[in-house]
Tab-separated table of C-alpha atoms in Angstrom:
chain	number	residue	atom	x	y	z
A	8	MET	CA	-36.521	0.576	24.997
A	9	ILE	CA	-32.593	0.700	25.802
A	10	GLN	CA	-30.477	0.821	22.649
A	11	LYS	CA	-27.295	-1.517	22.842
A	12	VAL	CA	-24.033	0.390	21.925
A	13	ASP	CA	-21.288	-1.572	20.191
A	14	THR	CA	-18.435	-0.627	22.523
A	15	ALA	CA	-16.072	-2.546	20.353
A	16	ALA	CA	-16.296	0.161	17.595
A	17	ILE	CA	-15.736	2.952	19.961
A	18	GLU	CA	-13.102	1.239	22.549
A	19	ALA	CA	-10.206	3.316	23.166
A	20	PRO	CA	-6.784	2.023	21.682
A	21	SER	CA	-4.378	0.404	24.273
A	22	ASP	CA	-1.709	2.373	25.800
A	23	GLY	CA	0.751	3.158	23.213
A	24	GLN	CA	-0.461	0.481	20.829
A	25	ILE	CA	-1.866	0.638	17.404
A	26	TYR	CA	-5.509	0.259	17.378
A	27	ASN	CA	-7.326	-2.169	14.861
A	28	ALA	CA	-4.085	-3.627	14.019
A	29	LYS	CA	-5.782	-6.685	12.365
A	30	VAL	CA	-6.112	-4.501	9.103
A	31	LEU	CA	-2.394	-4.939	8.829
A	32	GLN	CA	-2.239	-8.617	8.988
A	33	ASP	CA	-1.357	-9.110	5.196
A	34	PHE	CA	1.294	-6.266	5.442
A	35	PHE	CA	2.726	-8.266	8.520
A	36	LYS	CA	2.832	-11.477	6.483
A	37	LYS	CA	4.693	-9.878	3.592
A	38	LEU	CA	7.282	-8.249	6.389
A	39	GLU	CA	7.546	-11.895	8.076
A	40	GLU	CA	8.226	-13.472	4.745
A	41	ASN	CA	11.053	-10.849	3.753
A	42	GLU	CA	12.389	-11.262	7.341
A	43	ASN	CA	12.840	-14.786	6.530
A	44	LEU	CA	13.827	-14.964	2.967
A	45	LYS	CA	15.189	-11.294	2.340
A	46	ASN	CA	13.928	-11.291	-1.194
A	47	GLN	CA	12.008	-8.044	-1.718
A	48	LYS	CA	11.498	-4.344	-1.221
A	49	ILE	CA	8.627	-3.208	0.971
A	50	ASN	CA	7.267	0.285	0.480
A	51	ILE	CA	5.939	2.256	3.265
A	52	VAL	CA	4.564	5.906	2.476
A	53	HIS	CA	3.813	8.493	4.986
A	54	ILE	CA	1.752	11.429	3.924
A	55	GLY	CA	1.300	14.577	5.884
A	56	ASP	CA	1.942	18.401	6.581
A	57	SER	CA	4.973	20.513	7.966
A	58	HIS	CA	5.302	17.645	10.708
A	59	ILE	CA	6.410	15.302	7.788
A	60	GLN	CA	7.949	17.594	5.327
A	61	GLY	CA	11.081	18.256	7.380
A	62	ASP	CA	11.837	14.343	7.342
A	63	LEU	CA	12.694	14.389	11.238
A	64	MET	CA	10.091	11.940	12.749
A	65	THR	CA	9.886	10.072	9.494
A	66	ASN	CA	13.653	10.034	9.296
A	67	GLU	CA	13.812	8.217	12.777
A	68	ILE	CA	11.159	5.762	11.589
A	69	ARG	CA	12.901	4.959	8.747
A	70	LYS	CA	16.328	4.289	10.338
A	71	ASN	CA	14.578	2.102	13.053
A	72	LEU	CA	12.648	-0.016	10.815
A	73	GLN	CA	15.618	-0.427	8.368
A	74	GLN	CA	18.025	-1.442	11.156
A	75	LYS	CA	15.592	-4.210	11.824
A	76	PHE	CA	14.181	-5.186	8.197
A	77	GLY	CA	17.086	-4.270	5.965
A	78	ASN	CA	17.724	-0.766	3.885
A	79	ALA	CA	16.513	-0.940	0.548
A	80	GLY	CA	16.923	2.756	0.015
A	81	ARG	CA	16.055	6.258	0.837
A	82	GLY	CA	12.636	6.253	-1.178
A	83	LEU	CA	10.856	9.372	-2.312
A	84	VAL	CA	12.908	12.603	-2.548
A	85	PHE	CA	12.119	16.103	-4.008
A	86	PRO	CA	14.156	19.132	-4.622
A	87	TYR	CA	12.582	21.274	-1.753
A	88	GLN	CA	15.552	23.896	-1.922
A	89	LEU	CA	14.621	24.712	-5.614
A	90	ALA	CA	11.031	25.310	-4.551
A	91	LYS	CA	12.509	27.666	-1.948
A	92	THR	CA	11.373	25.502	1.061
A	93	ASN	CA	12.596	23.169	3.714
A	94	GLY	CA	13.301	19.625	3.350
A	95	SER	CA	15.231	16.728	4.472
A	96	TYR	CA	18.944	17.017	5.616
A	97	ASN	CA	19.739	13.877	3.645
A	98	GLU	CA	19.787	15.242	0.299
A	99	ARG	CA	20.935	18.592	-1.296
A	100	PHE	CA	19.788	19.939	-4.588
A	101	LYS	CA	21.428	22.855	-6.642
A	102	SER	CA	20.681	24.229	-10.003
A	103	ASN	CA	22.206	26.845	-12.351
A	104	ARG	CA	18.752	28.081	-13.282
A	105	THR	CA	15.507	29.013	-11.313
A	106	TRP	CA	12.790	27.056	-11.087
A	107	GLU	CA	8.961	27.781	-10.757
A	108	SER	CA	7.113	26.048	-8.180
A	109	TYR	CA	3.556	25.827	-6.800
A	110	ARG	CA	2.182	24.179	-3.639
A	111	ASN	CA	-1.205	22.223	-3.291
A	112	ILE	CA	-2.068	24.481	-0.224
A	113	HIS	CA	-2.789	27.372	-2.526
A	114	PRO	CA	-6.052	27.802	-4.567
A	115	PHE	CA	-6.245	25.075	-7.478
A	116	LYS	CA	-4.294	26.105	-10.487
A	117	SER	CA	-3.446	24.182	-13.656
A	118	CYS	CA	0.163	23.445	-12.538
A	119	PRO	CA	1.919	20.115	-12.407
A	120	VAL	CA	1.218	19.681	-8.737
A	121	GLY	CA	1.402	15.717	-8.154
A	122	LEU	CA	2.959	13.154	-5.934
A	123	SER	CA	5.075	15.647	-3.822
A	124	GLY	CA	2.456	18.019	-3.395
A	125	ILE	CA	4.666	20.681	-4.931
A	126	GLY	CA	4.684	21.402	-8.419
A	127	LEU	CA	8.301	22.199	-10.016
A	128	TRP	CA	8.854	23.133	-13.608
A	129	ARG	CA	10.568	24.929	-16.170
A	130	ASN	CA	9.528	26.063	-19.783
A	131	THR	CA	13.157	26.040	-21.327
A	132	GLY	CA	16.236	23.861	-21.175
A	133	GLY	CA	19.707	24.914	-20.431
A	134	PHE	CA	19.508	23.816	-16.784
A	135	VAL	CA	21.774	21.105	-14.698
A	136	MET	CA	20.254	20.110	-11.436
A	137	GLU	CA	22.685	18.387	-9.184
A	138	MET	CA	21.687	16.043	-6.196
A	139	ASN	CA	24.054	15.228	-3.455
A	140	VAL	CA	22.902	12.525	-0.790
A	141	LYS	CA	24.689	13.466	2.417
A	142	ASP	CA	23.951	10.258	4.264
A	143	PRO	CA	26.156	7.270	3.040
A	144	ALA	CA	23.501	4.987	4.434
A	145	TYR	CA	21.535	6.152	1.338
A	146	LYS	CA	23.794	5.877	-1.476
A	147	PHE	CA	21.779	4.496	-4.226
A	148	ASN	CA	21.861	2.169	-7.340
A	149	THR	CA	18.760	3.039	-9.011
A	150	ILE	CA	17.226	6.341	-9.464
A	151	LYS	CA	13.801	6.699	-10.660
A	152	ILE	CA	12.229	10.161	-12.025
A	153	ILE	CA	8.398	10.704	-11.793
A	154	THR	CA	7.004	13.199	-14.157
A	155	PRO	CA	3.241	14.085	-15.240
A	156	GLN	CA	1.939	11.090	-17.391
A	157	ASN	CA	5.574	9.619	-17.151
A	158	GLN	CA	6.727	12.136	-19.897
A	159	ASN	CA	10.524	11.504	-20.946
A	160	MET	CA	11.319	15.188	-19.825
A	161	PHE	CA	14.876	14.502	-18.032
A	162	ASP	CA	18.167	12.808	-18.949
A	163	LEU	CA	20.585	11.782	-16.033
A	164	ALA	CA	24.484	11.956	-16.012
A	165	VAL	CA	27.014	10.920	-13.324
A	166	SER	CA	29.852	12.818	-15.011
A	167	SER	CA	30.767	15.458	-17.605
A	168	LYS	CA	33.403	15.393	-20.292
A	169	ILE	CA	35.722	18.299	-21.365
A	170	ASN	CA	35.492	19.326	-25.253
A	171	SER	CA	38.552	21.630	-26.226
A	172	ILE	CA	38.077	23.750	-29.229
A	173	GLN	CA	40.859	25.779	-30.944
A	174	THR	CA	40.167	29.222	-32.076
A	175	THR	CA	41.657	32.651	-32.433
A	176	GLU	CA	41.256	35.753	-30.612
A	177	ARG	CA	42.449	39.572	-31.217
A	178	LYS	CA	45.613	40.332	-29.195
A	179	VAL	CA	44.939	42.925	-26.536
A	180	ILE	CA	47.638	45.164	-25.221
A	181	THR	CA	47.639	48.039	-22.850
A	182	HIS	CA	48.539	51.622	-23.672
A	183	LYS	CA	49.612	54.253	-21.201
A	184	ILE	CA	48.297	57.600	-22.368
A	185	LYS	CA	51.172	60.057	-23.017
A	186	LYS	CA	50.733	64.007	-22.543
A	187	GLY	CA	49.325	65.392	-25.648
A	188	GLU	CA	47.900	62.032	-26.854
A	189	VAL	CA	44.245	61.980	-28.274
A	190	LEU	CA	42.144	59.065	-29.218
A	191	GLY	CA	42.535	59.811	-32.942
A	192	SER	CA	46.389	59.523	-32.852
A	193	ILE	CA	46.071	56.468	-30.699
A	194	ALA	CA	43.639	54.718	-33.071
A	195	ASP	CA	46.121	55.585	-35.949
A	196	LYS	CA	48.867	54.290	-34.146
A	197	TYR	CA	47.317	50.641	-33.790
A	198	ASN	CA	45.164	50.838	-36.957
A	199	VAL	CA	41.730	50.671	-35.080
A	200	SER	CA	38.879	52.785	-34.895
A	201	ILE	CA	38.176	55.366	-32.189
A	202	GLU	CA	34.742	53.833	-31.489
A	203	GLU	CA	36.390	50.450	-30.816
A	204	ILE	CA	38.747	52.168	-28.272
A	205	LYS	CA	35.710	53.829	-26.677
A	206	ARG	CA	33.641	50.489	-26.670
A	207	ASP	CA	36.460	48.422	-25.132
A	208	ASN	CA	37.088	50.906	-22.279
A	209	HIS	CA	33.665	52.098	-21.551
A	210	LEU	CA	34.316	55.792	-22.531
A	211	LYS	CA	31.316	57.958	-23.082
A	212	GLY	CA	33.272	60.923	-24.723
A	213	ASN	CA	36.513	61.781	-26.525
A	214	ASN	CA	38.304	63.217	-23.610
A	215	ILE	CA	41.132	61.258	-22.030
A	216	ARG	CA	43.895	62.006	-19.242
A	217	ALA	CA	47.466	61.267	-19.474
A	218	GLY	CA	48.715	58.675	-17.141
A	219	ARG	CA	45.636	56.530	-17.521
A	220	THR	CA	45.551	53.134	-19.299
A	221	LEU	CA	43.618	51.919	-22.339
A	222	LYS	CA	43.019	48.327	-23.562
A	223	ILE	CA	43.487	48.230	-27.258
A	224	ALA	CA	42.167	45.133	-29.262
A	225	THR	CA	44.577	45.256	-32.143
A	226	ASN	CA	44.253	43.646	-35.406
A	227	GLU	CA	46.731	40.889	-34.873
A	228	THR	CA	45.518	37.418	-33.616
A	229	ARG	CA	46.569	34.760	-31.521
A	230	SER	CA	45.273	30.868	-31.130
A	231	LYS	CA	43.164	30.147	-27.950
A	232	THR	CA	41.926	26.940	-26.532
A	233	VAL	CA	38.363	27.085	-25.480
A	234	SER	CA	37.157	24.051	-23.068
A	235	MET	CA	33.699	23.271	-22.784
A	236	SER	CA	32.022	20.988	-20.199
A	237	GLU	CA	29.264	18.659	-21.538
A	238	PHE	CA	27.338	16.285	-19.502
A	239	VAL	CA	27.345	12.667	-20.830
A	240	PRO	CA	23.506	11.275	-20.868
A	241	LEU	CA	23.170	7.838	-19.106
A	242	THR	CA	20.927	5.268	-20.826
A	243	LEU	CA	17.427	5.434	-19.266
A	244	GLU	CA	14.772	2.558	-19.085
A	245	SER	CA	11.091	3.088	-18.433
A	246	ASP	CA	8.177	1.345	-16.936
A	247	SER	CA	4.662	2.303	-16.558
A	248	TYR	CA	5.360	4.878	-13.774
A	249	THR	CA	8.928	6.178	-14.190
A	250	HIS	CA	12.102	6.420	-16.200
A	251	TYR	CA	14.734	5.020	-14.410
A	252	TYR	CA	18.665	4.179	-14.310
A	253	ASN	CA	20.463	1.298	-12.625
A	254	SER	CA	24.132	1.511	-11.661
A	255	GLU	CA	26.192	-1.335	-10.698
A	256	ASN	CA	28.245	0.867	-8.329
A	257	ALA	CA	26.420	2.886	-5.555
A	258	LEU	CA	26.096	6.697	-6.198
A	259	SER	CA	25.941	9.492	-4.022
A	260	ARG	CA	25.719	12.138	-6.830
A	261	ILE	CA	23.757	12.472	-10.043
A	262	PHE	CA	22.857	15.248	-12.345
A	263	LEU	CA	19.471	15.943	-13.966
A	264	ILE	CA	19.735	17.552	-17.481
A	265	PRO	CA	17.228	18.243	-20.323
A	266	ASN	CA	16.143	15.566	-22.578
A	267	LYS	CA	16.512	17.125	-25.881
A	268	GLU	CA	13.277	15.945	-27.222
A	269	ALA	CA	11.464	17.654	-24.515
A	270	SER	CA	10.317	21.456	-24.444
A	271	ASP	CA	8.846	21.380	-20.749
A	272	PHE	CA	10.414	20.227	-17.672
A	273	GLU	CA	8.328	19.340	-14.907
A	274	LEU	CA	9.434	17.153	-11.907
A	275	ASN	CA	7.060	15.656	-9.437
A	276	GLY	CA	9.635	13.396	-7.587
A	277	ILE	CA	12.776	11.083	-7.538
A	278	VAL	CA	13.111	7.612	-5.854
A	279	LEU	CA	16.248	6.320	-4.676
A	280	GLU	CA	16.761	2.676	-4.215
A	281	LYS	CA	19.631	0.216	-3.401
A	282	ASP	CA	20.127	-3.251	-4.915
A	283	ALA	CA	19.018	-4.786	-1.623
A	284	PRO	CA	15.803	-6.085	0.118
A	285	GLY	CA	14.236	-4.430	3.046
A	286	ILE	CA	12.308	-1.128	3.670
A	287	LEU	CA	11.784	1.770	1.676
A	288	TYR	CA	10.107	4.664	3.777
A	289	SER	CA	9.025	7.503	1.667
A	290	GLY	CA	7.681	10.752	3.264
A	291	ILE	CA	5.478	13.158	1.502
A	292	GLY	CA	4.962	16.401	3.486
A	293	VAL	CA	3.646	20.000	2.455
A	294	ASN	CA	3.884	22.672	4.923
A	295	GLY	CA	0.312	23.966	5.755
A	296	ALA	CA	-1.485	21.080	3.907
A	297	LYS	CA	-4.845	19.437	4.820
A	298	TYR	CA	-6.413	16.286	3.374
A	299	SER	CA	-8.595	18.774	1.180
A	300	ASP	CA	-5.268	20.110	-0.346
A	301	TYR	CA	-4.153	16.776	-1.730
A	302	ASN	CA	-7.843	15.891	-2.907
A	303	LYS	CA	-7.584	18.840	-5.249
A	304	TYR	CA	-4.983	17.292	-7.434
A	305	PRO	CA	-5.832	13.837	-9.222
A	306	LEU	CA	-2.184	13.768	-10.425
A	307	PHE	CA	-1.140	13.264	-6.766
A	308	PHE	CA	-3.159	10.049	-6.600
A	309	GLU	CA	-2.403	8.754	-9.951
A	310	GLN	CA	1.505	9.087	-9.081
A	311	LEU	CA	1.084	7.465	-5.703
A	312	LYS	CA	1.125	4.152	-7.687
A	313	ALA	CA	4.733	4.795	-8.758
A	314	LEU	CA	5.646	4.049	-5.219
A	315	HIS	CA	3.875	0.711	-5.009
A	316	PRO	CA	2.936	1.249	-1.523
A	317	ASP	CA	2.637	-1.825	0.722
A	318	LEU	CA	1.647	0.371	3.715
A	319	LEU	CA	0.014	4.138	3.795
A	320	VAL	CA	0.584	6.132	7.102
A	321	PHE	CA	-1.419	9.405	7.230
A	322	SER	CA	-0.300	12.596	9.441
A	323	LEU	CA	-2.833	15.290	8.920
A	324	GLY	CA	-5.338	17.341	11.078
A	325	THR	CA	-3.213	20.353	12.515
A	326	ASN	CA	-3.975	22.621	9.554
A	327	GLU	CA	-7.463	21.759	9.563
A	328	SER	CA	-7.683	22.548	13.120
A	329	TYR	CA	-6.260	26.092	12.076
A	330	ASP	CA	-9.331	26.509	9.678
A	331	HIS	CA	-11.595	25.771	12.556
A	332	LEU	CA	-12.972	22.664	10.717
A	333	ASP	CA	-15.282	20.659	12.632
A	334	ALA	CA	-14.641	16.898	13.374
A	335	ALA	CA	-17.686	15.799	10.922
A	336	ASN	CA	-16.169	17.496	7.753
A	337	TYR	CA	-12.610	16.595	8.919
A	338	ILE	CA	-13.759	12.855	8.690
A	339	GLN	CA	-15.400	13.594	5.286
A	340	GLU	CA	-12.203	14.963	3.783
A	341	LEU	CA	-10.281	11.821	5.266
A	342	ARG	CA	-12.765	9.569	3.473
A	343	GLU	CA	-12.603	11.177	0.377
A	344	PHE	CA	-8.864	11.035	0.538
A	345	ILE	CA	-9.110	7.337	1.061
A	346	ALA	CA	-11.477	6.967	-1.622
A	347	ASN	CA	-9.341	8.887	-4.197
A	348	ILE	CA	-6.515	6.408	-3.295
A	349	LYS	CA	-8.803	3.297	-3.650
A	350	ALA	CA	-10.069	4.517	-6.808
A	351	GLN	CA	-6.456	4.051	-8.314
A	352	LYS	CA	-6.545	0.423	-7.352
A	353	ILE	CA	-4.081	0.925	-4.621
A	354	ASP	CA	-5.198	-1.557	-1.867
A	355	ALA	CA	-2.308	-1.012	0.812
A	356	PRO	CA	-3.583	-1.006	4.567
A	357	ILE	CA	-3.887	2.413	6.336
A	358	ILE	CA	-2.549	3.682	9.570
A	359	VAL	CA	-3.989	7.025	10.529
A	360	MET	CA	-1.803	8.651	12.937
A	361	THR	CA	-3.757	11.061	15.174
A	362	PRO	CA	-2.433	14.833	15.014
A	363	PRO	CA	-0.122	15.714	17.767
A	364	PRO	CA	-1.184	18.238	20.898
A	365	SER	CA	-0.878	22.047	19.896
A	366	LEU	CA	-2.156	25.225	21.126
A	367	LEU	CA	-4.657	27.179	18.895
A	368	ARG	CA	-4.183	31.058	19.427
A	369	ARG	CA	-2.489	30.185	22.795
A	370	LYS	CA	-5.402	28.205	24.004
A	371	PRO	CA	-5.902	24.284	24.192
A	372	ASN	CA	-6.591	23.026	20.673
A	373	THR	CA	-9.986	21.459	21.263
A	374	TYR	CA	-10.421	20.684	17.318
A	375	ILE	CA	-7.508	18.078	17.637
A	376	ASP	CA	-9.419	16.406	20.508
A	377	ASP	CA	-12.354	16.154	18.479
A	378	TYR	CA	-10.457	14.752	15.409
A	379	THR	CA	-8.785	12.305	17.391
A	380	ARG	CA	-11.988	10.753	19.107
A	381	LYS	CA	-13.777	10.693	15.876
A	382	ILE	CA	-10.734	8.845	13.870
A	383	ILE	CA	-10.731	6.256	16.655
A	384	ASP	CA	-14.678	5.939	16.582
A	385	ILE	CA	-14.720	5.181	12.874
A	386	ALA	CA	-11.519	3.086	12.370
A	387	GLN	CA	-13.156	-0.368	12.635
A	388	LYS	CA	-15.966	0.689	10.262
A	389	ASP	CA	-13.785	2.291	7.634
A	390	GLY	CA	-10.896	-0.479	8.010
A	391	PHE	CA	-7.912	1.517	8.925
A	392	ALA	CA	-5.442	1.222	11.987
A	393	VAL	CA	-4.900	4.062	14.332
A	394	TRP	CA	-1.922	5.388	16.258
A	395	ASP	CA	-2.739	7.841	18.927
A	396	LEU	CA	0.036	10.276	18.899
A	397	TYR	CA	-2.317	12.948	20.434
A	398	ASP	CA	-2.746	10.650	23.543
A	399	GLU	CA	0.970	9.596	23.460
A	400	PHE	CA	1.996	12.969	23.809
A	401	GLY	CA	-0.365	13.892	26.978
A	402	GLY	CA	-3.271	15.268	24.930
A	403	MET	CA	-4.672	18.669	25.977
A	404	SER	CA	-3.269	18.244	29.395
A	405	GLY	CA	0.183	17.317	28.405
A	406	ILE	CA	1.238	20.237	26.345
A	407	LYS	CA	3.051	21.982	29.157
A	408	GLN	CA	4.919	19.073	29.896
A	409	LEU	CA	5.967	18.928	26.258
A	410	LYS	CA	7.342	22.655	26.627
A	411	ILE	CA	9.203	21.729	29.902
A	412	GLN	CA	10.868	18.747	28.282
A	413	GLY	CA	11.953	20.855	25.127
A	414	LEU	CA	9.835	18.664	22.753
A	415	ILE	CA	7.716	21.324	21.491
A	416	GLY	CA	8.739	24.584	19.577
A	417	PRO	CA	7.997	28.233	20.687
A	418	ASP	CA	4.817	28.382	18.421
A	419	TRP	CA	3.325	25.478	20.495
A	420	VAL	CA	2.463	23.711	17.289
A	421	HIS	CA	5.696	22.537	15.574
A	422	TYR	CA	7.947	20.388	17.525
A	423	SER	CA	11.679	20.320	18.181
A	424	LYS	CA	14.043	17.867	16.513
A	425	LYS	CA	14.287	16.061	20.034
A	426	GLY	CA	10.466	16.037	19.882
A	427	TYR	CA	9.843	14.742	16.487
A	428	GLU	CA	12.684	12.009	17.013
A	429	LYS	CA	10.647	10.920	20.030
A	430	GLN	CA	7.382	10.710	18.001
A	431	GLY	CA	9.280	8.376	15.608
A	432	ASN	CA	10.681	6.157	18.122
A	433	LEU	CA	7.206	5.735	19.741
A	434	PHE	CA	5.610	5.086	16.748
A	435	THR	CA	8.229	2.345	15.918
A	436	GLN	CA	7.786	0.891	19.168
A	437	ALA	CA	4.001	0.591	18.806
A	438	PHE	CA	4.501	-0.719	15.180
A	439	LEU	CA	7.010	-3.424	16.210
A	440	LYS	CA	4.787	-4.419	19.161
A	441	ALA	CA	1.812	-4.930	16.728
A	442	TYR	CA	4.132	-7.037	14.566
A	443	ASP	CA	5.345	-9.240	17.287
A	444	ASN	CA	1.707	-9.701	18.477
A	445	PHE	CA	0.820	-10.823	14.717
A	446	LYS	CA	3.949	-13.263	14.791
A	447	LEU	CA	2.897	-14.610	18.356
A	448	LYS	CA	-0.934	-15.181	17.080
A	449	ASN	CA	0.465	-17.013	13.910
């Protein structure tokens, strides 16, 4: 007996298009409604590995979609610099204190690893964390702080005030040592002790030489004004997921300071929004990450709700291939990842982006080829859409051409800025084509 094969389930996606785009219909309805009424924020969250952490591909998608649908803000940001790793060029963070950090790619540890895939924390206060937004397009009106269990750990400030205190200090004079003088005679002259002179001048013994100078703190006093900088906390509000502040004026700089009631300070992410409708495109990426790394930390999935995703995009698979993970186990990790998201009652449609072509130990990466085929095979059954980046960039046979065009980097795994921007532009084209097809049908 010949068994019939459901060809619809294994049909290859059309060239450059999003496969199984019918699952995006509700999202496209919301997008169309906002295009007409311009009355809401639409949240897209893109989760991945090092291809996403640098925010080159995602920044291109963000700019493209916001140009068409409106710029509602930058979305999720994270102080990658304080965790000693690379991040987006859009934001720069600095702090007067060092921070502890831990990434989800390492063995499981009881650290505050949540939404950003990287835990960042301090056990003592005394810090000022400054954030500067470099791109004027992403000045923000609202800033939201994401912490474990939404604890109130941070205050915000936009400026500091100078407090001046009047005090007194001992008058210090300079004494040039004359021939024949000893410490005792100099001490007697100024009515101070030998030990004080030795301490103030870092002398180990009593021997001194003529011609040298000594600093002498006399018993005379003089008035002194001490100026101290103090940050003025803003009044924060809170909802179920974040503590936040809204400003009438658009901001490009803000300071995070310790909340005086807190003893621990753990930061999982910051969301920047504008007082405008349109697209928020948040990128979450960790160098070296796999689906299994995100699956290790329940806090990631709990905090994902703070971004209110209307659409989820996944870009993972390169690092699984370096672990020689077979396609069946790769799909198992993908399905567990989706199940963990749905367990949080997040019902956003999903686009799975197949991993881009790469070499594995200087040979064609056949694992990526297997993952791509399997992702497409299960897409309809599992109810997600697929954008086939692997095929768009030439698959196994096209990788040399990527090198000639300057699109792939010297490690044959990561891409150049030009390469990531091309990926972002191709995805945008496929996305908008699927959206236009939806509008034509409706």
